[in-house]
Short mmCIF file of C-alpha atoms and ligand atoms in Angstrom, two decimals:
data_model
loop_
_atom_site.label_atom_id
_atom_site.label_comp_id
_atom_site.label_asym_id
_atom_site.label_seq_id
_atom_site.Cartn_x
_atom_site.Cartn_y
_atom_site.Cartn_z
CA ASN G 1 -20.46 16.47 1.42
CA THR G 2 -21.92 13.48 3.34
CA LEU G 3 -20.96 10.70 0.82
CA SER G 4 -19.50 7.68 2.77
CA SER G 5 -16.41 6.00 1.70
CA ALA G 6 -18.27 3.08 0.51
CA ALA G 7 -20.47 5.43 -1.79
CA ILE G 8 -17.48 7.15 -2.99
CA ARG G 9 -15.69 3.88 -4.11
CA GLN G 10 -18.86 2.76 -5.88
CA LEU G 11 -19.31 6.00 -7.76
CA PHE G 12 -15.76 5.60 -9.28
CA LEU G 13 -16.59 2.07 -10.43
CA ASP G 14 -19.87 3.04 -11.60
CA PHE G 15 -18.54 5.91 -13.55
CA PHE G 16 -15.85 3.90 -15.46
CA LYS G 17 -18.40 1.04 -16.05
CA SER G 18 -20.51 3.86 -17.84
CA LYS G 19 -17.56 4.56 -20.24
CA GLY G 20 -17.32 0.79 -21.10
CA HIS G 21 -14.86 -0.52 -18.67
CA THR G 22 -15.09 -3.91 -17.11
CA ILE G 23 -14.64 -4.00 -13.19
CA VAL G 24 -12.37 -6.63 -11.97
CA PRO G 25 -11.33 -7.76 -8.47
CA SER G 26 -8.23 -6.49 -6.59
CA ALA G 27 -5.13 -8.68 -7.17
CA PRO G 28 -3.57 -10.03 -3.87
CA ILE G 29 -1.25 -7.67 -1.94
CA VAL G 30 1.37 -10.34 -2.00
CA VAL G 31 2.97 -11.02 -5.36
CA LYS G 32 3.77 -14.45 -6.21
CA ASN G 33 4.65 -14.53 -9.87
CA ASP G 34 7.03 -11.64 -10.39
CA PRO G 35 10.71 -11.91 -9.19
CA THR G 36 10.94 -8.13 -9.34
CA LEU G 37 8.28 -7.41 -6.81
CA LEU G 38 7.20 -8.48 -3.34
CA PHE G 39 4.02 -6.55 -2.92
CA THR G 40 1.68 -4.88 -5.07
CA ASN G 41 2.68 -1.17 -5.16
CA ALA G 42 0.29 -0.02 -7.71
CA GLY G 43 -2.86 -0.90 -9.59
CA MET G 44 -1.13 -1.74 -12.78
CA ASN G 45 1.20 -4.46 -11.39
CA GLN G 46 -1.44 -7.19 -12.27
CA PHE G 47 -1.63 -5.95 -15.86
CA LYS G 48 2.18 -5.54 -16.47
CA ASP G 49 2.29 -8.28 -18.98
CA TYR G 50 -0.51 -6.66 -21.07
CA PHE G 51 1.45 -3.40 -21.32
CA LEU G 52 4.47 -5.36 -22.45
CA GLY G 53 2.61 -7.04 -25.04
CA ASN G 54 2.43 -10.50 -23.35
CA GLY G 55 -1.02 -11.90 -23.41
CA ALA G 56 -4.41 -10.02 -23.68
CA PRO G 57 -6.74 -8.65 -20.87
CA VAL G 58 -10.41 -9.63 -20.49
CA SER G 59 -11.22 -6.18 -21.92
CA ASN G 60 -9.24 -3.39 -23.33
CA ARG G 61 -10.90 -1.06 -20.65
CA ILE G 62 -10.72 -2.11 -17.17
CA ALA G 63 -11.36 -0.49 -13.70
CA ASP G 64 -10.92 -1.60 -10.10
CA THR G 65 -9.79 -0.74 -6.60
CA GLN G 66 -6.47 -2.35 -5.86
CA LYS G 67 -4.84 -3.09 -2.51
CA CYS G 68 -1.37 -1.62 -2.43
CA LEU G 69 1.61 -1.63 -0.12
CA ARG G 70 4.45 0.91 -0.24
CA VAL G 71 6.89 -0.10 2.44
CA SER G 72 9.98 -1.07 0.56
CA GLY G 73 11.75 -0.71 -2.71
CA LYS G 74 11.23 2.11 -5.23
CA HIS G 75 8.02 3.17 -3.67
CA ASN G 76 8.73 3.25 0.14
CA ASP G 77 6.49 5.44 2.30
CA LEU G 78 7.14 3.94 5.57
CA GLU G 79 8.95 6.90 7.39
CA GLU G 80 6.19 9.19 6.54
CA VAL G 81 3.21 7.04 7.87
CA GLY G 82 1.40 8.43 10.84
CA VAL G 83 3.73 11.23 10.94
CA ASP G 84 1.86 12.81 7.85
CA THR G 85 -1.76 12.53 7.37
CA TYR G 86 -1.93 11.26 3.83
CA HIS G 87 0.76 8.49 3.09
CA HIS G 88 -0.25 4.94 4.10
CA THR G 89 1.52 1.69 4.14
CA MET G 90 -1.42 -0.10 2.65
CA PHE G 91 -3.89 1.98 0.62
CA GLU G 92 -6.56 1.39 -2.05
CA MET G 93 -5.59 2.68 -5.35
CA LEU G 94 -8.68 3.35 -7.73
CA GLY G 95 -7.63 2.74 -11.25
CA ASN G 96 -8.72 2.82 -14.83
CA TRP G 97 -6.91 1.35 -17.75
CA SER G 98 -6.81 1.49 -21.44
CA PHE G 99 -4.87 -1.32 -23.17
CA GLY G 100 -4.16 -0.05 -26.65
CA ASP G 101 -7.57 1.63 -26.65
CA TYR G 102 -8.23 5.29 -25.59
CA PHE G 103 -5.21 7.64 -24.80
CA LYS G 104 -4.57 10.96 -23.35
CA LYS G 105 -7.50 12.83 -24.48
CA GLU G 106 -10.21 10.52 -22.94
CA ALA G 107 -8.33 9.74 -19.83
CA ILE G 108 -7.81 13.46 -19.02
CA GLU G 109 -11.44 14.40 -20.02
CA TRP G 110 -13.01 11.64 -17.93
CA SER G 111 -10.83 12.35 -14.76
CA TRP G 112 -11.93 15.93 -14.96
CA GLU G 113 -15.56 14.86 -15.40
CA LEU G 114 -15.48 12.54 -12.43
CA LEU G 115 -13.93 14.73 -10.16
CA THR G 116 -15.78 18.14 -11.03
CA GLN G 117 -19.09 16.77 -12.10
CA VAL G 118 -19.73 13.57 -10.12
CA TYR G 119 -17.71 14.11 -6.88
CA LYS G 120 -18.35 17.87 -7.41
CA ILE G 121 -14.86 19.07 -6.30
CA PRO G 122 -14.53 22.80 -6.85
CA VAL G 123 -12.61 23.60 -10.13
CA ASP G 124 -10.64 26.34 -8.43
CA ARG G 125 -9.32 23.89 -5.87
CA LEU G 126 -7.78 21.44 -8.63
CA TYR G 127 -4.23 21.76 -10.04
CA VAL G 128 -2.89 19.34 -12.85
CA SER G 129 0.86 18.64 -13.54
CA VAL G 130 2.30 17.53 -16.79
CA PHE G 131 5.77 16.28 -17.57
CA GLU G 132 7.97 19.35 -18.49
CA GLY G 133 8.84 17.68 -22.00
CA ASP G 134 5.18 18.27 -22.88
CA GLU G 135 5.81 22.08 -23.00
CA LYS G 136 7.78 21.76 -26.35
CA GLU G 137 6.06 22.16 -29.75
CA GLY G 138 6.17 19.52 -32.54
CA LEU G 139 4.09 16.51 -31.36
CA PRO G 140 0.58 16.03 -32.66
CA ALA G 141 -1.73 17.95 -30.16
CA SER G 142 -3.60 14.75 -29.35
CA THR G 143 -0.60 13.17 -27.89
CA ILE G 144 0.17 16.00 -25.67
CA ALA G 145 -1.27 15.99 -22.26
CA LEU G 146 -0.64 19.77 -21.92
CA LYS G 147 -2.77 20.47 -24.79
CA GLU G 148 -5.65 18.41 -23.44
CA TRP G 149 -5.53 20.10 -20.14
CA GLN G 150 -5.34 23.62 -21.66
CA LYS G 151 -8.74 23.01 -23.09
CA ILE G 152 -10.38 22.51 -19.62
CA VAL G 153 -8.21 24.12 -17.04
CA ALA G 154 -6.92 27.64 -16.53
CA PRO G 155 -3.12 28.21 -17.22
CA ASP G 156 -2.36 29.07 -13.61
CA HIS G 157 -3.77 25.70 -12.62
CA ILE G 158 -1.20 23.70 -14.82
CA VAL G 159 2.07 23.01 -13.16
CA PHE G 160 5.16 21.46 -15.07
CA GLY G 161 6.89 18.64 -13.30
CA ASN G 162 10.27 16.77 -13.76
CA LYS G 163 11.15 13.09 -13.94
CA LYS G 164 10.75 12.48 -10.23
CA ASP G 165 7.12 13.67 -10.13
CA ASN G 166 5.87 13.29 -13.78
CA PHE G 167 7.55 10.21 -15.18
CA TRP G 168 6.11 7.22 -13.62
CA GLU G 169 7.98 3.99 -13.22
CA MET G 170 6.73 0.74 -11.56
CA GLY G 171 10.34 -0.11 -10.28
CA ASP G 172 13.85 -0.19 -11.50
CA THR G 173 12.58 -2.22 -14.65
CA GLY G 174 9.16 -2.47 -16.27
CA PRO G 175 6.44 -0.44 -18.00
CA CYS G 176 6.62 3.33 -17.60
CA GLY G 177 5.87 6.63 -19.10
CA PRO G 178 5.13 10.39 -18.65
CA CYS G 179 2.48 11.30 -16.34
CA SER G 180 -0.22 13.94 -15.59
CA GLU G 181 -1.18 14.25 -11.87
CA ILE G 182 -4.21 15.97 -10.30
CA HIS G 183 -3.75 17.77 -7.01
CA VAL G 184 -6.22 19.34 -4.50
CA ASP G 185 -5.71 22.52 -2.59
CA MET G 186 -7.69 22.04 0.56
CA ARG G 187 -6.42 25.18 2.39
CA PRO G 188 -8.81 27.75 3.82
CA ASP G 189 -9.76 30.55 1.46
CA ASP G 190 -7.86 33.25 3.29
CA GLU G 191 -4.55 31.12 3.05
CA ARG G 192 -5.48 30.50 -0.67
CA ALA G 193 -5.68 34.13 -1.35
CA LEU G 194 -2.13 34.70 0.17
CA VAL G 195 -0.26 32.20 -1.61
CA PRO G 196 -1.56 30.58 -4.94
CA GLY G 197 -1.91 26.93 -4.94
CA HIS G 198 0.23 26.12 -8.04
CA LEU G 199 3.28 27.28 -6.00
CA LEU G 200 2.64 24.49 -3.43
CA VAL G 201 1.96 21.45 -5.67
CA ASN G 202 4.55 18.69 -4.93
CA LYS G 203 5.87 20.72 -2.11
CA ASP G 204 4.93 18.54 0.81
CA ASN G 205 2.15 20.94 2.02
CA PRO G 206 -0.09 18.68 3.95
CA GLN G 207 -3.20 20.40 2.67
CA VAL G 208 -2.19 20.58 -1.03
CA ILE G 209 -2.02 16.84 -1.95
CA GLU G 210 -1.82 14.64 -5.08
CA ILE G 211 -4.87 12.43 -5.65
CA TRP G 212 -4.61 11.06 -8.95
CA ASN G 213 -1.95 10.03 -11.41
CA ASN G 214 -2.75 9.49 -15.11
CA VAL G 215 0.08 7.62 -16.45
CA PHE G 216 0.66 7.28 -20.16
CA MET G 217 2.43 3.95 -20.65
CA GLN G 218 4.77 4.22 -23.58
CA TYR G 219 8.10 2.54 -22.72
CA ASN G 220 9.55 -0.47 -20.92
CA ARG G 221 12.50 0.29 -18.63
CA LEU G 222 15.11 -2.64 -19.33
CA LYS G 223 17.62 -3.90 -16.81
CA ASP G 224 20.49 -2.06 -18.36
CA GLY G 225 18.35 1.17 -17.65
CA SER G 226 17.39 1.91 -21.37
CA LEU G 227 13.95 2.66 -22.40
CA GLN G 228 12.33 0.47 -25.13
CA PRO G 229 9.04 1.71 -26.72
CA LEU G 230 6.08 -0.40 -26.01
CA PRO G 231 4.12 -2.21 -28.80
CA ALA G 232 1.00 -0.14 -28.12
CA GLN G 233 0.22 2.94 -26.07
CA HIS G 234 -1.86 2.56 -22.94
CA VAL G 235 -3.42 4.44 -20.06
CA ASP G 236 -2.89 3.48 -16.42
CA THR G 237 -4.29 5.61 -13.78
CA GLY G 238 -4.16 5.42 -9.99
CA MET G 239 -6.21 7.55 -7.52
CA GLY G 240 -5.51 7.18 -3.79
CA PHE G 241 -8.91 6.30 -2.40
CA GLU G 242 -8.20 7.51 1.25
CA ARG G 243 -7.09 10.81 -0.09
CA LEU G 244 -10.17 11.18 -2.36
CA VAL G 245 -12.51 10.36 0.56
CA ARG G 246 -10.64 13.00 2.71
CA VAL G 247 -11.17 15.59 -0.15
CA ILE G 248 -14.87 14.79 -0.72
CA GLN G 249 -15.56 14.61 3.13
CA GLY G 250 -13.80 17.94 3.55
CA LYS G 251 -11.50 16.71 6.21
CA SER G 252 -7.88 17.78 6.89
CA SER G 253 -6.50 14.50 7.43
CA ASN G 254 -7.13 10.85 5.85
CA TYR G 255 -7.53 9.67 9.41
CA ASP G 256 -10.48 11.88 10.19
CA THR G 257 -12.66 10.08 7.35
CA ASP G 258 -14.95 7.21 7.97
CA VAL G 259 -12.08 4.97 6.38
CA PHE G 260 -10.14 5.19 9.77
CA SER G 261 -12.56 6.35 12.30
CA GLY G 262 -13.73 2.94 13.27
CA THR G 263 -10.06 1.72 14.10
CA ILE G 264 -9.28 4.86 15.80
CA GLU G 265 -12.32 4.78 18.03
CA LYS G 266 -11.50 1.15 18.86
CA VAL G 267 -7.95 2.14 19.85
CA ALA G 268 -9.11 4.77 21.98
CA ALA G 269 -11.57 2.42 23.77
CA ILE G 270 -8.91 0.01 24.27
CA THR G 271 -6.25 2.31 25.59
CA HIS G 272 -8.44 4.88 27.31
CA GLN G 273 -6.57 7.53 25.43
CA THR G 274 -8.06 10.29 23.27
CA TYR G 275 -6.99 10.96 19.80
CA THR G 276 -6.40 14.64 19.15
CA ALA G 277 -5.24 14.64 15.35
CA GLY G 278 -1.94 16.66 16.49
CA ASP G 279 1.74 16.20 15.76
CA ASP G 280 2.41 14.76 19.26
CA LYS G 281 3.70 11.35 19.77
CA MET G 282 0.32 10.09 21.04
CA SER G 283 -1.44 11.29 17.95
CA ILE G 284 0.97 9.67 15.83
CA ALA G 285 0.67 6.37 17.45
CA PHE G 286 -3.04 6.46 16.91
CA ARG G 287 -2.57 7.11 13.18
CA VAL G 288 0.40 4.34 12.99
CA LEU G 289 -1.93 1.81 14.56
CA ALA G 290 -4.90 2.59 12.30
CA ASP G 291 -2.69 2.40 9.34
CA HIS G 292 -0.44 -0.57 10.17
CA ILE G 293 -3.30 -2.94 11.20
CA ARG G 294 -4.58 -2.62 7.73
CA ALA G 295 -1.32 -3.67 6.03
CA ILE G 296 -0.81 -6.47 8.58
CA SER G 297 -4.26 -7.83 8.45
CA PHE G 298 -4.73 -7.73 4.62
CA THR G 299 -1.21 -9.20 3.87
CA ILE G 300 -1.72 -12.10 6.11
CA ALA G 301 -5.26 -12.64 4.65
CA ASP G 302 -3.61 -12.82 1.21
CA GLY G 303 -1.20 -15.48 2.33
CA GLN G 304 1.98 -13.92 3.71
CA LEU G 305 2.72 -14.74 7.32
CA PRO G 306 5.24 -12.68 9.22
CA SER G 307 8.79 -14.36 9.23
CA ASN G 308 12.47 -13.66 9.16
CA THR G 309 12.96 -13.26 5.47
CA GLY G 310 11.65 -11.53 2.42
CA ALA G 311 7.95 -10.38 2.39
CA GLY G 312 7.22 -12.08 5.72
CA TYR G 313 10.10 -10.01 7.33
CA VAL G 314 8.55 -6.70 5.85
CA ILE G 315 5.25 -7.47 7.73
CA ARG G 316 6.98 -8.41 10.97
CA ARG G 317 8.80 -5.09 10.71
CA ILE G 318 5.55 -3.19 10.21
CA LEU G 319 3.89 -5.07 13.16
CA ARG G 320 6.94 -4.47 15.50
CA ARG G 321 6.93 -0.87 14.60
CA ALA G 322 3.14 -0.56 15.52
CA VAL G 323 3.72 -2.50 18.78
CA ARG G 324 6.66 -0.16 19.74
CA TYR G 325 4.28 2.78 19.23
CA TYR G 326 1.30 1.68 21.48
CA TYR G 327 3.87 0.41 23.95
CA SER G 328 5.79 3.82 24.32
CA TYR G 329 3.20 6.34 23.38
CA LEU G 330 -0.09 4.78 24.41
CA SER G 331 1.09 3.34 27.59
CA TYR G 332 -0.35 -0.13 26.52
CA LYS G 333 1.73 -3.15 27.31
CA GLN G 334 -0.53 -6.07 26.15
CA PRO G 335 -1.23 -7.17 22.64
CA LEU G 336 -3.45 -4.56 21.01
CA LEU G 337 -3.50 -5.13 17.26
CA PHE G 338 -5.25 -8.35 17.13
CA GLN G 339 -8.29 -6.60 18.76
CA LEU G 340 -8.63 -4.28 15.80
CA VAL G 341 -8.99 -7.17 13.11
CA PRO G 342 -12.85 -7.46 13.63
CA VAL G 343 -13.29 -3.76 12.94
CA LEU G 344 -11.73 -4.10 9.63
CA ALA G 345 -13.20 -7.42 8.68
CA THR G 346 -16.81 -5.88 9.19
CA GLN G 347 -15.78 -2.58 7.38
CA PHE G 348 -14.41 -4.32 4.43
CA GLU G 349 -16.68 -7.08 4.18
CA HIS G 350 -18.09 -6.41 0.96
CA VAL G 351 -14.87 -4.89 -0.84
CA PHE G 352 -12.17 -7.30 0.32
CA PRO G 353 -14.14 -10.27 1.85
CA GLU G 354 -10.93 -12.30 2.41
CA LEU G 355 -10.38 -10.82 5.64
CA GLN G 356 -13.66 -11.56 7.07
CA GLN G 357 -13.54 -15.11 5.61
CA GLN G 358 -10.10 -15.59 7.66
CA GLN G 359 -10.73 -13.38 10.62
CA ASP G 360 -10.02 -16.00 13.37
CA PHE G 361 -6.77 -17.16 11.70
CA VAL G 362 -5.44 -13.56 11.06
CA THR G 363 -6.37 -12.51 14.52
CA LYS G 364 -4.38 -15.49 15.95
CA VAL G 365 -1.41 -14.91 13.92
CA ILE G 366 -1.20 -11.23 15.01
CA LYS G 367 -1.80 -12.09 18.61
CA GLU G 368 1.03 -14.41 18.70
CA GLU G 369 3.53 -12.03 16.86
CA GLU G 370 2.65 -9.38 19.31
CA GLU G 371 3.07 -11.56 22.45
CA ALA G 372 6.41 -12.71 21.09
CA PHE G 373 7.69 -9.46 20.45
CA LEU G 374 6.30 -7.81 23.68
CA ARG G 375 8.36 -10.34 25.68
CA THR G 376 11.62 -8.89 24.50
CA LEU G 377 10.53 -5.28 23.75
CA GLU G 378 10.98 -4.03 27.35
CA LYS G 379 14.56 -5.44 27.48
CA GLY G 380 15.37 -3.93 24.14
CA LEU G 381 14.01 -0.59 24.99
CA LYS G 382 16.19 -0.62 28.12
CA LYS G 383 19.22 -1.54 26.05
CA MET G 384 18.42 1.20 23.50
CA ASP G 385 18.44 3.70 26.37
CA ASP G 386 21.84 2.62 27.40
CA ILE G 387 23.02 2.70 23.76
CA ILE G 388 21.60 6.27 23.44
CA ALA G 389 23.21 7.40 26.53
CA ASN G 390 26.59 6.25 25.38
CA ALA G 391 26.00 7.78 21.98
CA THR G 392 25.91 11.50 23.26
CA ALA G 393 29.26 12.31 21.86
CA THR G 394 29.23 10.44 18.66
CA LYS G 395 25.52 11.05 17.86
CA MET G 396 25.55 7.76 16.23
CA ILE G 397 24.58 4.08 17.05
CA ASP G 398 27.44 1.94 16.06
CA GLY G 399 26.82 -1.01 13.79
CA GLU G 400 27.52 -3.70 16.39
CA ALA G 401 25.06 -2.26 18.74
CA ALA G 402 22.31 -1.96 16.02
CA PHE G 403 22.99 -5.61 15.15
CA GLU G 404 22.72 -6.83 18.81
CA LEU G 405 19.33 -5.11 19.04
CA LEU G 406 18.13 -7.04 16.01
CA ASP G 407 19.80 -10.33 16.81
CA THR G 408 18.99 -10.36 20.69
CA TYR G 409 15.93 -8.29 20.95
CA GLY G 410 14.21 -8.61 17.69
CA PHE G 411 14.50 -4.84 16.74
CA PRO G 412 14.32 -4.64 12.97
CA ILE G 413 17.02 -2.09 11.70
CA ASP G 414 14.27 0.48 10.84
CA LEU G 415 12.92 0.35 14.35
CA THR G 416 16.27 1.16 15.68
CA ARG G 417 16.54 4.03 13.09
CA LEU G 418 13.19 5.24 14.23
CA ILE G 419 14.07 5.31 17.99
CA ALA G 420 17.50 6.91 17.04
CA ALA G 421 15.91 9.55 14.94
CA GLU G 422 13.69 10.47 17.78
CA ASN G 423 16.63 11.07 19.90
CA ASN G 424 18.43 13.11 17.03
CA ILE G 425 21.11 10.40 16.43
CA THR G 426 21.72 8.23 13.46
CA VAL G 427 22.64 4.46 12.88
CA ASP G 428 25.93 3.49 11.32
CA ASP G 429 24.32 1.70 8.50
CA ALA G 430 27.69 0.43 6.93
CA GLY G 431 28.75 -0.84 10.31
CA PHE G 432 25.19 -2.63 10.71
CA GLU G 433 25.57 -4.21 7.30
CA LYS G 434 28.99 -5.49 8.15
CA ALA G 435 27.98 -7.06 11.29
CA LEU G 436 24.92 -8.61 9.69
CA LEU G 437 27.14 -10.06 6.92
CA ALA G 438 29.82 -11.32 9.57
CA GLN G 439 26.80 -13.12 11.19
CA LYS G 440 25.62 -14.61 7.96
CA ASN G 441 29.18 -15.76 7.06
CA ARG G 442 29.25 -17.39 10.55
CA SER G 443 26.01 -19.06 8.99
CA ARG G 444 24.02 -18.74 12.18
CA ALA G 445 20.23 -18.25 11.53
CA ALA G 446 20.87 -15.98 8.54
CA THR G 447 18.16 -13.24 8.57
CA ALA G 448 18.04 -12.26 5.01
CA LEU G 449 17.04 -8.62 5.35
CA ASP G 450 15.33 -7.90 2.11
CA THR G 451 14.88 -4.10 2.26
CA GLY G 452 13.88 -3.75 -1.37
CA ASP G 453 10.73 -5.08 -3.31
CA TRP G 454 12.70 -5.01 -6.39
CA THR G 455 15.82 -6.84 -7.75
CA ILE G 456 18.69 -4.30 -7.17
CA LEU G 457 20.52 -3.39 -10.32
CA LYS G 458 24.10 -2.32 -10.13
CA GLU G 459 24.72 1.07 -8.91
CA GLY G 460 24.29 3.90 -11.67
CA GLN G 461 21.70 2.16 -13.62
CA VAL G 462 18.87 4.02 -12.10
CA ASN G 463 19.89 7.11 -13.87
CA PHE G 464 17.74 8.45 -16.56
CA VAL G 465 19.56 7.31 -19.60
CA GLY G 466 16.91 5.87 -21.68
CA TYR G 467 15.84 8.44 -24.04
CA ASP G 468 19.08 8.63 -25.79
CA VAL G 469 18.52 5.07 -26.80
CA LEU G 470 15.38 5.99 -28.54
CA THR G 471 17.04 8.30 -30.91
CA ALA G 472 14.92 7.48 -33.78
CA GLN G 473 11.80 8.68 -32.02
CA THR G 474 10.78 12.27 -32.30
CA GLU G 475 9.32 12.09 -28.73
CA VAL G 476 12.87 11.23 -27.40
CA LEU G 477 13.94 14.76 -28.06
CA ARG G 478 10.64 16.27 -26.53
CA TYR G 479 11.25 14.25 -23.25
CA ARG G 480 15.00 14.49 -22.82
CA MET G 481 15.43 15.21 -19.19
CA VAL G 482 17.14 18.07 -17.93
CA THR G 483 18.72 17.09 -14.61
P1 ATP Y 501 3.14 11.08 -3.46
O1 ATP Y 501 3.92 12.03 -4.29
O2 ATP Y 501 2.04 11.69 -2.57
O3 ATP Y 501 4.07 10.13 -2.70
P2 ATP Y 501 3.10 9.33 -5.66
O4 ATP Y 501 3.23 10.27 -6.68
O5 ATP Y 501 4.21 8.51 -5.12
O6 ATP Y 501 2.54 10.00 -4.43
P3 ATP Y 501 1.71 7.69 -7.41
O7 ATP Y 501 2.77 6.47 -7.63
O8 ATP Y 501 1.50 8.67 -8.45
O9 ATP Y 501 1.95 8.29 -6.08
O10 ATP Y 501 0.36 6.78 -7.05
C1 ATP Y 501 -0.97 7.23 -7.66
C2 ATP Y 501 -1.73 7.72 -6.33
O11 ATP Y 501 -1.83 6.87 -5.26
C3 ATP Y 501 -1.33 9.01 -5.80
O12 ATP Y 501 -1.82 10.12 -6.62
C4 ATP Y 501 -1.89 9.07 -4.33
O13 ATP Y 501 -3.31 9.56 -4.45
C5 ATP Y 501 -1.94 7.72 -4.06
N1 ATP Y 501 -0.84 7.23 -3.21
C6 ATP Y 501 0.48 7.01 -3.53
N2 ATP Y 501 1.13 6.65 -2.42
C7 ATP Y 501 0.30 6.70 -1.33
C8 ATP Y 501 0.39 6.29 0.06
N3 ATP Y 501 1.59 5.91 0.47
N4 ATP Y 501 -0.61 6.27 0.64
C9 ATP Y 501 -1.90 6.73 0.29
N5 ATP Y 501 -2.19 6.97 -1.06
C10 ATP Y 501 -0.81 7.10 -1.90
MG1 MG Y 502 5.23 8.66 -3.28
MG1 MG Y 503 3.74 12.33 -6.39
MG1 MG Y 504 2.25 10.59 -8.44
#
């Protein structure tokens, strides 16, 4: 299929417009008014209050494309990024919402209509998953996702999932509910004939990937871990745009689509290296750069500068991770990332114009960050070599050493972990935390290392205990989790 990514995005918005949805702009990536969240991690974040019954949306049917970032907290994909071909730090989430309006039936029918009739994805490549509680009898058919899917999808294309995959939660608190996902099997026909696709759903097969999640918002997770029914029932869907483009353009990696080809070509031109789409370090480095520059650029454009604390430190970490990849694996020792900003600014001019508008500023901030980190990187990597050489017996970097790498050489702990993992050794996390705390107590330049987007509840509260609280609800029994 020759549809461009821009056309694919527009078809999504036009489709939901034709179903009565109001199209709204993406909210900023940086969240300013929610103490439980640093970055937008899903399309629904900006609508959280409406689910909770506080305030009313402009329309009870909305659709958009939302800039999301999943690098910390409950949704953290950083370690996968660049290593696999379909998890990004920043990605676009296409979404449609019903606020107390349509529910499972319409959401399911429309998602199927869009994928199979508008995008023309072959039906035999699609699989859907439902929350395993759906299986049980007793609820009105119209409230059971499974019953809706059975009308349109063959039985061996329906998969039952557990809480991890089929009960969506925004974070440790907030709106949540059972969900139904759509997966695409992109394997060649001979492989598909050997192993049926339904066996590979949610099994980390790089060619059998989840593209769309339809969440049926029915509960609010409270701080004590319990679930409270929401005042009304809502639909919240999220489709990974880059994954959708890959499927429609028939590629085996998101990075082979026109979403990333511009930046990859630019990196190749700057470094005089060739991208080969393999699993080797150089290929990973290309993917890391093509990915990370988006997160860095759009976050800065949305007002978050790199810094030593909070959201700013998350951005600094991503930037340093990217620098380390080009330095070590593309043999490029000068600032590189800032040179990619113009490519993105032009590419997203009509989707997220904020980057184009602040192109000079964003470029300057990134360049200065790169220069500053490059000044100590070489020394830090030498230090790291020594540490690794001394760790052959213990297979572990002790906490003091990891702390010194941070304090003296500016190596965020996840960079140290990354390099350690490449050398098959681990990091003494507890020792590192201890050293960090000791430094804080000495009150020298306290670098608050926020590793989570979300306020951390006390241990044990993340367990799925909520349904017991809802004993008056029939649905409770349906959805009780088997763990
Ligand atoms: P996965 O299981 O692949 O990690 P998820 O179940 O965590 O995805 P959801 O929270 O259901 O993802 O988000 C809705 C959609 O957003 C997914 O179906 C997927 O297409 C897309 N998506 C999620 N995480 C990422 C990511 N890190 N990069 C790109 N797309 C993503
Ligand atoms: Mg995930
Ligand atoms: Mg999933
Ligand atoms: Mg999902």
